[in-house]
């Protein structure tokens, strides 16, 4: 990143190494504001420097408001641009907001004031008058302001257009969709949106941001806070109390507070029952070192996690995140054949989706734009090409393609049959979830049956992702998996499982679950010679 600051402006700001500060805002924060940032906080600040949207879930007293103040202050002072005559040619506007006036006036703004005041005491003459909840410059187009968000006064967000504009929202789980929609209307040019929150409900705009690929996502876990980590070293005899006190961060969560919450809100479990997706963790105190499982209060207030997913949600977000982490280190098993899921776009949709799955490893999703026009021949041609590009077999099983033949997919399937392409299967979401002999397909436990094939296929994805089943599922980054994490299910009176309708899901999440559909149909059960499909522990609970 470069700057057009004149020498005079550099002297005014009191920055001797502006280029270094512009390249890494963490340098600016530490050298100018004189603050200490732990590695997780540095990662958040660098994200705000480079990414349009950043969302942070946090435990209590983990420094989320502090790092927010650092981020908005860096944006305020490091993004404006001047020409050689000192004229402001790239203005900057920063808005901080929260659900209550107290959160803005007593928490957010004072943190910013502390930073500016500390910089000035250190000899950095940062410009601006501190007044009300604002920092006002001589140029009226360069400022920072803070105010309470009002769901009924979204017009307050108009007029925030600038070359550089940033919005910082704290306690974002308490903000309405209307406020965020108003904010997003101003995200033009060099814009930033930073939202920080405690995930008390697992729902709403902030919680959904944690599921969307366009957001840079972070979680501030109190177990990783420097005060907590360093006192833990004292408990283990690795450092002295004097060393701890020399590095103690005032106001940040400490070990003693967390230890009290461990005793009140967690239960000791056997190490063999440890599941990271449950929020399980190891903790050592005067009773020894044990493995703990937290309740929802501990998940939210300490670990910065969402409360456990409601019983009617198909897939918890934590399962998706765990599968994505495995994908980063994983790779395709050459002994597993390709299962290609093809969800064909209809007239009212933009994209057809191809899911490339090899056993546990989903290599990628390919999205093909259709522009709302039927493109059967293009999709059929691409399916043929993708199958022919994979030559490996496993136990004589060649690459297979599974086509959703409800609606537009029927034409693609028919064309592939005309071309005599082997290993192509028609999948009808509404057909009975039964094998060729009329036996109902069941879940991993052998207990649940399903209303239709769509319910069975999506439940197979759930079984695959569920860490309790020894899952090694791997999902690629960048996809939007809300068609799994927001999908609801219920138990029918006959004991079978039924999913929320696709239309209802689309209305709630504002998108068609194309990638999720293409993944689900890769679990279509290909019958054995006798017409049955076996799903056993040795077969990893799901088809190859």
XYZ file of C-alpha atoms in Angstrom:
544
model
C 0.000 0.000 0.000
C 1.398 3.472 -0.882
C 0.749 6.987 0.369
C 0.456 10.439 -1.207
C 1.193 12.279 2.071
C 3.397 15.335 1.661
C 6.410 15.825 3.916
C 4.437 18.461 5.805
C 1.576 16.029 6.449
C 4.008 13.366 7.593
C 5.452 15.811 10.125
C 1.928 16.784 11.199
C 1.033 13.185 11.933
C 4.356 12.625 13.688
C 5.096 9.422 11.786
C 8.704 8.833 10.835
C 8.093 5.520 9.052
C 4.777 5.972 7.284
C 5.496 3.400 4.602
C 6.194 0.709 7.200
C 3.003 1.589 9.027
C 0.945 1.454 5.879
C 2.348 -1.942 4.978
C 1.487 -3.438 8.375
C -1.012 -1.752 10.658
C 0.254 -3.845 13.561
C 3.514 -1.875 13.372
C 1.545 1.387 13.559
C -0.497 0.128 16.516
C 2.537 -0.950 18.494
C 4.875 1.947 17.667
C 2.392 4.836 17.648
C -0.293 3.733 20.112
C 2.173 1.772 22.227
C -0.174 -1.178 22.641
C 0.454 -4.903 22.934
C -1.475 -7.129 20.543
C -1.487 -10.892 20.929
C -1.231 -13.024 17.802
C -4.995 -13.506 17.458
C -5.588 -9.746 17.748
C -2.857 -9.068 15.183
C -4.554 -11.430 12.758
C -7.838 -9.529 13.174
C -6.155 -6.155 12.620
C -4.391 -7.384 9.492
C -7.694 -8.753 8.240
C -9.317 -5.329 8.613
C -6.355 -3.841 6.767
C -6.810 -6.128 3.765
C -10.365 -7.577 3.763
C -13.646 -5.734 3.128
C -15.554 -7.746 5.758
C -14.307 -9.168 9.054
C -16.411 -10.893 11.726
C -15.174 -11.775 15.223
C -16.852 -14.016 17.799
C -15.452 -13.542 21.262
C -15.480 -14.730 24.824
C -15.937 -12.305 27.731
C -13.192 -9.706 28.377
C -11.097 -11.113 25.541
C -10.294 -7.689 24.088
C -12.802 -7.486 21.255
C -13.653 -3.815 21.939
C -9.972 -3.010 22.338
C -8.975 -4.523 19.001
C -11.991 -2.820 17.392
C -10.747 0.545 18.684
C -7.272 -0.170 17.336
C -8.718 -1.119 13.942
C -10.896 1.982 13.523
C -8.054 4.246 14.686
C -5.636 2.702 12.180
C -8.198 3.082 9.416
C -8.846 6.704 10.396
C -5.203 7.761 10.289
C -3.696 5.510 7.626
C -6.179 5.620 4.749
C -6.610 9.332 3.824
C -4.608 10.579 0.832
C -3.378 14.056 -0.078
C -1.894 15.521 -3.224
C 1.406 17.422 -3.368
C -0.261 20.696 -2.384
C -1.727 19.228 0.805
C -5.274 18.917 -0.555
C -7.258 15.949 0.776
C -8.083 13.879 -2.298
C -8.988 10.601 -0.557
C -11.249 11.291 2.407
C -11.953 8.860 5.254
C -15.083 8.396 7.353
C -15.400 5.949 10.244
C -18.623 5.060 12.073
C -18.768 3.024 15.282
C -22.074 1.697 16.525
C -23.708 -0.669 19.001
C -27.264 -1.504 20.133
C -27.115 0.880 23.134
C -25.741 4.341 23.792
C -23.879 2.980 26.831
C -21.906 0.548 24.679
C -20.843 3.367 22.353
C -20.238 6.083 24.940
C -18.838 4.018 27.821
C -16.972 1.262 25.968
C -16.180 1.868 22.298
C -15.365 5.574 22.190
C -13.286 5.677 25.411
C -11.053 2.944 23.974
C -10.365 5.143 20.935
C -9.712 8.194 23.132
C -7.159 6.191 25.133
C -5.293 5.257 21.966
C -5.129 8.797 20.579
C -4.161 10.246 23.952
C -1.446 7.640 24.443
C -0.036 8.362 20.970
C 0.129 12.083 21.716
C 1.900 11.449 25.016
C 4.411 9.351 23.082
C 5.161 12.313 20.807
C 2.947 11.433 17.852
C 0.841 14.499 17.141
C -2.205 12.789 15.709
C -4.678 15.424 14.473
C -8.331 15.740 15.460
C -10.525 17.253 18.153
C -11.985 14.765 20.615
C -15.554 15.893 21.155
C -18.714 14.017 22.098
C -18.302 10.588 20.512
C -16.290 12.018 17.595
C -12.827 12.792 16.304
C -13.202 15.829 14.044
C -10.503 17.098 11.675
C -10.140 20.503 10.066
C -11.422 18.934 6.848
C -15.059 18.030 7.490
C -14.823 15.064 5.116
C -12.346 13.301 7.406
C -13.756 12.095 10.745
C -14.668 9.309 13.166
C -18.064 9.238 14.857
C -19.932 6.925 17.191
C -23.650 6.589 17.810
C -26.305 4.123 18.908
C -27.904 2.107 16.109
C -31.646 2.613 15.820
C -33.666 -0.019 13.967
C -36.317 2.602 13.181
C -33.940 5.312 11.979
C -31.852 3.619 9.332
C -31.683 6.919 7.425
C -28.962 7.867 9.909
C -26.637 5.706 7.851
C -27.051 7.730 4.698
C -24.291 10.152 3.795
C -21.394 7.930 4.809
C -20.062 7.689 1.272
C -16.331 8.379 1.091
C -13.224 7.212 -0.740
C -12.385 5.286 2.440
C -15.260 4.270 4.719
C -15.371 1.915 7.680
C -18.169 0.663 9.928
C -17.425 -1.057 13.230
C -20.267 -2.794 15.059
C -19.865 -4.218 18.545
C -22.388 -6.469 20.314
C -23.549 -7.170 16.781
C -25.815 -10.061 17.810
C -28.164 -7.428 19.228
C -28.505 -5.557 15.922
C -31.344 -5.991 13.453
C -31.093 -7.013 9.811
C -32.471 -3.560 8.882
C -29.450 -1.810 10.385
C -26.994 -4.092 8.613
C -28.835 -3.657 5.322
C -28.500 0.116 5.734
C -24.792 -0.224 6.478
C -24.179 -2.480 3.492
C -25.703 0.182 1.246
C -22.670 2.348 2.045
C -19.964 -0.249 1.339
C -18.414 1.262 -1.748
C -14.871 2.201 -2.691
C -12.231 1.254 -0.122
C -14.741 0.080 2.476
C -14.540 -2.040 5.619
C -17.149 -3.651 7.838
C -15.990 -5.089 11.174
C -18.523 -6.795 13.424
C -17.709 -8.262 16.842
C -20.097 -10.140 19.108
C -20.774 -12.810 21.698
C -22.775 -15.489 19.921
C -25.606 -15.818 22.426
C -28.152 -17.355 20.055
C -26.386 -18.780 17.003
C -28.815 -16.858 14.778
C -29.013 -13.443 13.132
C -26.835 -11.419 10.755
C -23.640 -11.719 12.815
C -23.946 -15.480 13.328
C -24.752 -15.965 9.637
C -21.653 -13.961 8.684
C -19.589 -16.750 10.268
C -21.015 -19.086 7.609
C -20.513 -16.922 4.516
C -17.393 -17.211 2.345
C -17.041 -13.462 1.727
C -16.258 -12.823 5.408
C -12.875 -13.208 7.095
C -13.781 -15.072 10.289
C -12.140 -15.096 13.722
C -12.893 -16.386 17.213
C -11.316 -14.921 20.350
C -11.210 -17.807 22.825
C -10.604 -16.843 26.461
C -8.639 -20.058 26.924
C -6.040 -18.547 24.569
C -5.883 -15.137 26.281
C -2.281 -14.256 27.315
C -3.243 -13.770 30.990
C -4.889 -17.194 31.068
C -2.103 -18.960 29.189
C 0.675 -17.389 31.256
C -0.938 -18.100 34.659
C -1.468 -21.656 33.476
C 2.304 -21.782 33.043
C 2.634 -20.610 36.665
C 0.286 -23.422 37.778
C 2.453 -25.922 35.905
C 5.640 -24.483 37.405
C 7.025 -23.298 34.063
C 7.400 -19.602 35.028
C 7.382 -17.599 38.261
C 4.578 -15.335 39.471
C 6.928 -12.369 39.076
C 7.357 -13.190 35.393
C 3.604 -13.476 35.008
C 2.937 -10.087 36.610
C 5.502 -8.451 34.340
C 3.432 -9.491 31.305
C -0.056 -9.193 32.820
C -2.570 -7.254 30.667
C -4.920 -5.155 32.844
C -8.597 -5.526 32.081
C -8.218 -8.719 30.072
C -9.728 -11.994 31.255
C -7.539 -13.880 33.736
C -6.985 -17.493 34.726
C -8.835 -17.268 38.040
C -12.063 -16.105 36.381
C -11.884 -18.881 33.800
C -11.089 -21.487 36.451
C -14.217 -20.497 38.406
C -16.297 -20.867 35.237
C -14.724 -24.287 34.562
C -15.865 -25.470 37.988
C -19.369 -24.014 37.638
C -20.158 -24.594 33.969
C -18.215 -27.682 32.846
C -18.135 -31.395 33.575
C -15.186 -33.758 33.572
C -15.334 -36.354 30.805
C -13.205 -39.326 29.821
C -10.430 -38.483 27.340
C -11.884 -41.102 25.010
C -15.066 -38.993 24.794
C -13.186 -35.833 23.750
C -14.809 -34.020 20.815
C -13.440 -30.694 19.659
C -16.772 -29.807 18.062
C -18.414 -30.007 21.508
C -15.985 -27.384 22.780
C -14.148 -29.981 24.897
C -10.779 -28.875 26.333
C -8.034 -29.791 28.784
C -7.619 -27.767 32.006
C -5.256 -28.061 34.952
C -5.944 -26.659 38.428
C -5.541 -27.814 42.048
C -7.615 -30.942 41.299
C -5.238 -32.027 38.556
C -5.400 -32.041 34.769
C -8.725 -33.165 33.312
C -10.719 -33.136 30.105
C -13.853 -30.974 30.338
C -17.054 -30.562 28.378
C -18.648 -27.077 28.616
C -22.285 -26.123 28.904
C -23.736 -23.428 26.652
C -22.832 -20.597 29.043
C -19.176 -21.608 28.935
C -19.251 -22.061 25.156
C -20.565 -18.517 24.668
C -18.979 -16.562 27.527
C -15.560 -18.215 27.623
C -14.831 -19.973 24.339
C -16.575 -17.510 22.049
C -18.592 -20.341 20.482
C -22.248 -20.466 19.604
C -24.604 -22.337 21.911
C -25.237 -25.888 20.826
C -27.225 -26.070 17.650
C -30.977 -26.343 18.045
C -32.210 -29.899 17.814
C -34.045 -29.196 14.569
C -30.959 -27.977 12.625
C -29.414 -30.568 10.327
C -25.670 -29.809 10.638
C -23.926 -27.730 13.342
C -21.538 -25.101 12.007
C -18.738 -26.643 14.077
C -18.925 -29.825 12.005
C -18.472 -27.800 8.820
C -15.537 -25.877 10.289
C -13.871 -29.111 11.426
C -14.289 -30.601 7.933
C -12.761 -27.473 6.400
C -9.772 -27.655 8.758
C -9.184 -31.288 7.740
C -9.434 -30.282 4.075
C -6.534 -27.828 4.487
C -4.196 -30.695 5.418
C -5.931 -33.498 3.528
C -5.650 -34.811 0.019
C -7.517 -37.030 -2.398
C -7.320 -40.764 -1.849
C -6.340 -42.252 -5.242
C -8.104 -45.498 -4.292
C -11.494 -43.810 -4.086
C -13.439 -43.310 -7.327
C -14.960 -39.993 -8.304
C -18.564 -39.400 -7.315
C -19.682 -36.374 -9.273
C -22.840 -34.633 -8.085
C -24.546 -32.493 -10.739
C -27.266 -30.036 -9.720
C -28.583 -28.418 -12.900
C -29.735 -24.795 -12.844
C -33.359 -24.123 -13.675
C -34.701 -21.174 -15.624
C -34.837 -18.972 -12.552
C -31.390 -19.819 -11.144
C -27.951 -18.548 -12.048
C -25.652 -21.558 -11.599
C -25.334 -25.289 -12.069
C -23.139 -26.946 -9.448
C -20.676 -29.833 -9.806
C -19.413 -31.513 -6.611
C -16.227 -33.612 -6.967
C -16.115 -36.135 -4.091
C -13.562 -38.918 -3.654
C -14.533 -40.851 -0.528
C -14.063 -38.485 2.409
C -12.461 -35.782 0.288
C -14.552 -33.194 -1.537
C -12.008 -31.767 -3.915
C -14.031 -28.797 -5.154
C -17.322 -27.345 -6.303
C -17.535 -25.980 -9.837
C -20.283 -23.436 -10.487
C -21.369 -22.792 -14.064
C -23.258 -19.577 -14.738
C -26.442 -20.051 -16.754
C -27.891 -16.538 -16.684
C -31.349 -18.021 -16.180
C -31.198 -19.797 -19.569
C -31.378 -23.580 -19.874
C -27.890 -24.894 -20.755
C -28.469 -28.635 -20.894
C -25.932 -29.329 -23.622
C -23.183 -27.363 -21.864
C -23.780 -29.173 -18.565
C -23.958 -32.552 -20.299
C -20.707 -31.832 -22.133
C -18.960 -30.761 -18.948
C -20.203 -33.847 -17.109
C -18.865 -36.086 -19.870
C -15.510 -34.289 -19.816
C -15.178 -34.510 -16.049
C -15.920 -38.246 -16.017
C -13.501 -38.991 -18.852
C -10.735 -36.965 -17.188
C -10.629 -39.443 -14.264
C -9.218 -42.810 -15.237
C -8.690 -44.520 -11.869
C -10.993 -47.264 -10.640
C -11.450 -48.947 -7.280
C -12.549 -52.571 -7.199
C -13.758 -52.119 -10.749
C -15.882 -49.047 -9.917
C -15.466 -46.307 -12.503
C -16.195 -42.618 -11.975
C -19.895 -42.017 -11.472
C -22.121 -38.999 -12.029
C -25.355 -38.416 -10.124
C -27.777 -36.052 -11.848
C -30.680 -34.348 -10.105
C -33.317 -35.173 -12.709
C -36.149 -33.153 -11.205
C -36.745 -30.358 -13.692
C -33.841 -29.222 -15.863
C -31.582 -32.143 -14.952
C -33.757 -34.599 -16.889
C -32.517 -33.172 -20.175
C -28.890 -33.510 -19.111
C -29.398 -37.110 -18.030
C -31.144 -38.005 -21.279
C -28.335 -36.504 -23.340
C -25.684 -38.439 -21.433
C -27.612 -41.668 -22.054
C -27.727 -40.803 -25.759
C -23.945 -40.412 -25.678
C -23.699 -43.862 -24.031
C -21.814 -42.456 -21.029
C -21.449 -45.150 -18.383
C -21.798 -44.599 -14.656
C -24.559 -41.979 -14.885
C -27.439 -42.158 -12.394
C -30.759 -40.343 -12.178
C -31.594 -38.966 -8.712
C -35.145 -37.902 -7.913
C -35.431 -36.084 -4.609
C -39.101 -36.951 -4.161
C -38.842 -40.700 -4.759
C -39.203 -43.182 -1.915
C -36.079 -43.750 0.188
C -36.166 -47.512 -0.415
C -34.014 -50.063 -2.188
C -35.060 -52.237 -5.107
C -36.740 -54.744 -2.802
C -38.793 -52.105 -1.029
C -36.653 -52.023 2.107
C -36.326 -48.524 3.595
C -32.919 -46.923 3.696
C -31.861 -46.145 7.260
C -29.371 -43.910 9.019
C -26.072 -45.015 10.536
C -27.757 -46.279 13.688
C -30.187 -48.401 11.710
C -33.112 -46.699 13.455
C -34.316 -43.751 11.383
C -36.216 -44.009 8.113
C -36.924 -41.107 5.742
C -39.890 -39.461 4.067
C -38.165 -39.311 0.682
C -34.817 -39.577 -1.075
C -33.899 -35.936 -0.435
C -34.265 -36.449 3.315
C -32.163 -39.609 3.172
C -29.361 -38.032 1.113
C -29.040 -34.957 3.292
C -29.074 -37.144 6.407
C -26.273 -39.210 4.868
C -24.266 -35.969 4.655
C -25.056 -35.343 8.320
C -23.920 -38.858 9.279
C -20.728 -38.313 7.261
C -19.919 -34.980 8.935
C -20.857 -36.104 12.472
C -17.579 -36.489 14.426
C -19.204 -39.084 16.677
C -19.133 -41.424 13.680
C -15.352 -41.180 13.366
C -15.749 -38.795 10.462
C -12.792 -37.796 8.319
C -14.980 -35.624 6.132
C -13.132 -32.872 4.259
C -14.934 -29.890 2.739
C -13.280 -27.152 0.658
C -13.082 -23.548 1.769
C -15.000 -20.801 0.039
C -18.366 -22.520 -0.357
C -21.517 -21.261 1.360
C -22.838 -24.172 3.441
C -25.943 -22.523 4.909
C -28.030 -25.071 2.999
C -26.699 -27.515 5.626
C -26.249 -25.375 8.735
C -29.641 -23.640 8.420
C -31.688 -26.563 7.122
C -34.379 -27.753 9.558
C -35.808 -31.235 10.017
C -38.557 -32.876 12.007
C -39.829 -36.306 12.954
C -43.107 -37.295 11.296
C -45.870 -39.138 13.095
C -44.846 -42.378 11.342
C -41.321 -42.064 12.793
C -39.626 -41.043 9.537
C -37.429 -37.961 9.129
C -38.594 -35.093 6.948
C -36.603 -32.041 5.840
C -37.808 -28.483 5.548
C -38.907 -27.806 1.960
C -36.360 -26.361 -0.410
C -38.581 -23.361 -1.136
C -38.923 -22.527 2.566
C -35.176 -22.847 3.059
C -34.466 -20.549 0.105
C -36.798 -17.902 1.528
C -35.052 -17.997 4.896
C -31.418 -17.942 3.747
C -31.845 -15.916 0.572
C -30.099 -18.359 -1.762
C -30.581 -21.636 -3.556
C -28.572 -24.483 -1.934
C -26.974 -25.516 -5.223
C -23.594 -26.625 -3.840
C -25.238 -28.449 -0.941
C -27.614 -30.263 -3.336
C -24.729 -31.366 -5.540
C -22.915 -32.704 -2.445
C -25.967 -34.547 -1.118
C -26.656 -36.431 -4.331
C -23.110 -37.881 -4.305
C -24.424 -40.041 -1.446
C -27.033 -41.643 -3.687
C -27.097 -45.385 -2.899
C -26.139 -47.488 -5.914
C -27.814 -50.856 -5.419
C -25.984 -54.154 -5.262
C -26.979 -56.969 -7.577
C -29.695 -58.118 -5.168
C -31.214 -54.640 -5.065
C -30.064 -53.778 -1.532
C -27.628 -51.154 -0.302
C -25.457 -51.911 2.678
C -24.209 -49.099 4.906
C -21.903 -50.621 7.479
C -19.097 -49.470 9.743
C -16.531 -50.959 7.376
C -18.018 -48.875 4.578
C -17.646 -45.635 6.593
C -21.416 -45.362 6.981
C -22.025 -44.076 3.480
C -21.510 -45.048 -0.152
C -18.013 -44.800 -1.614
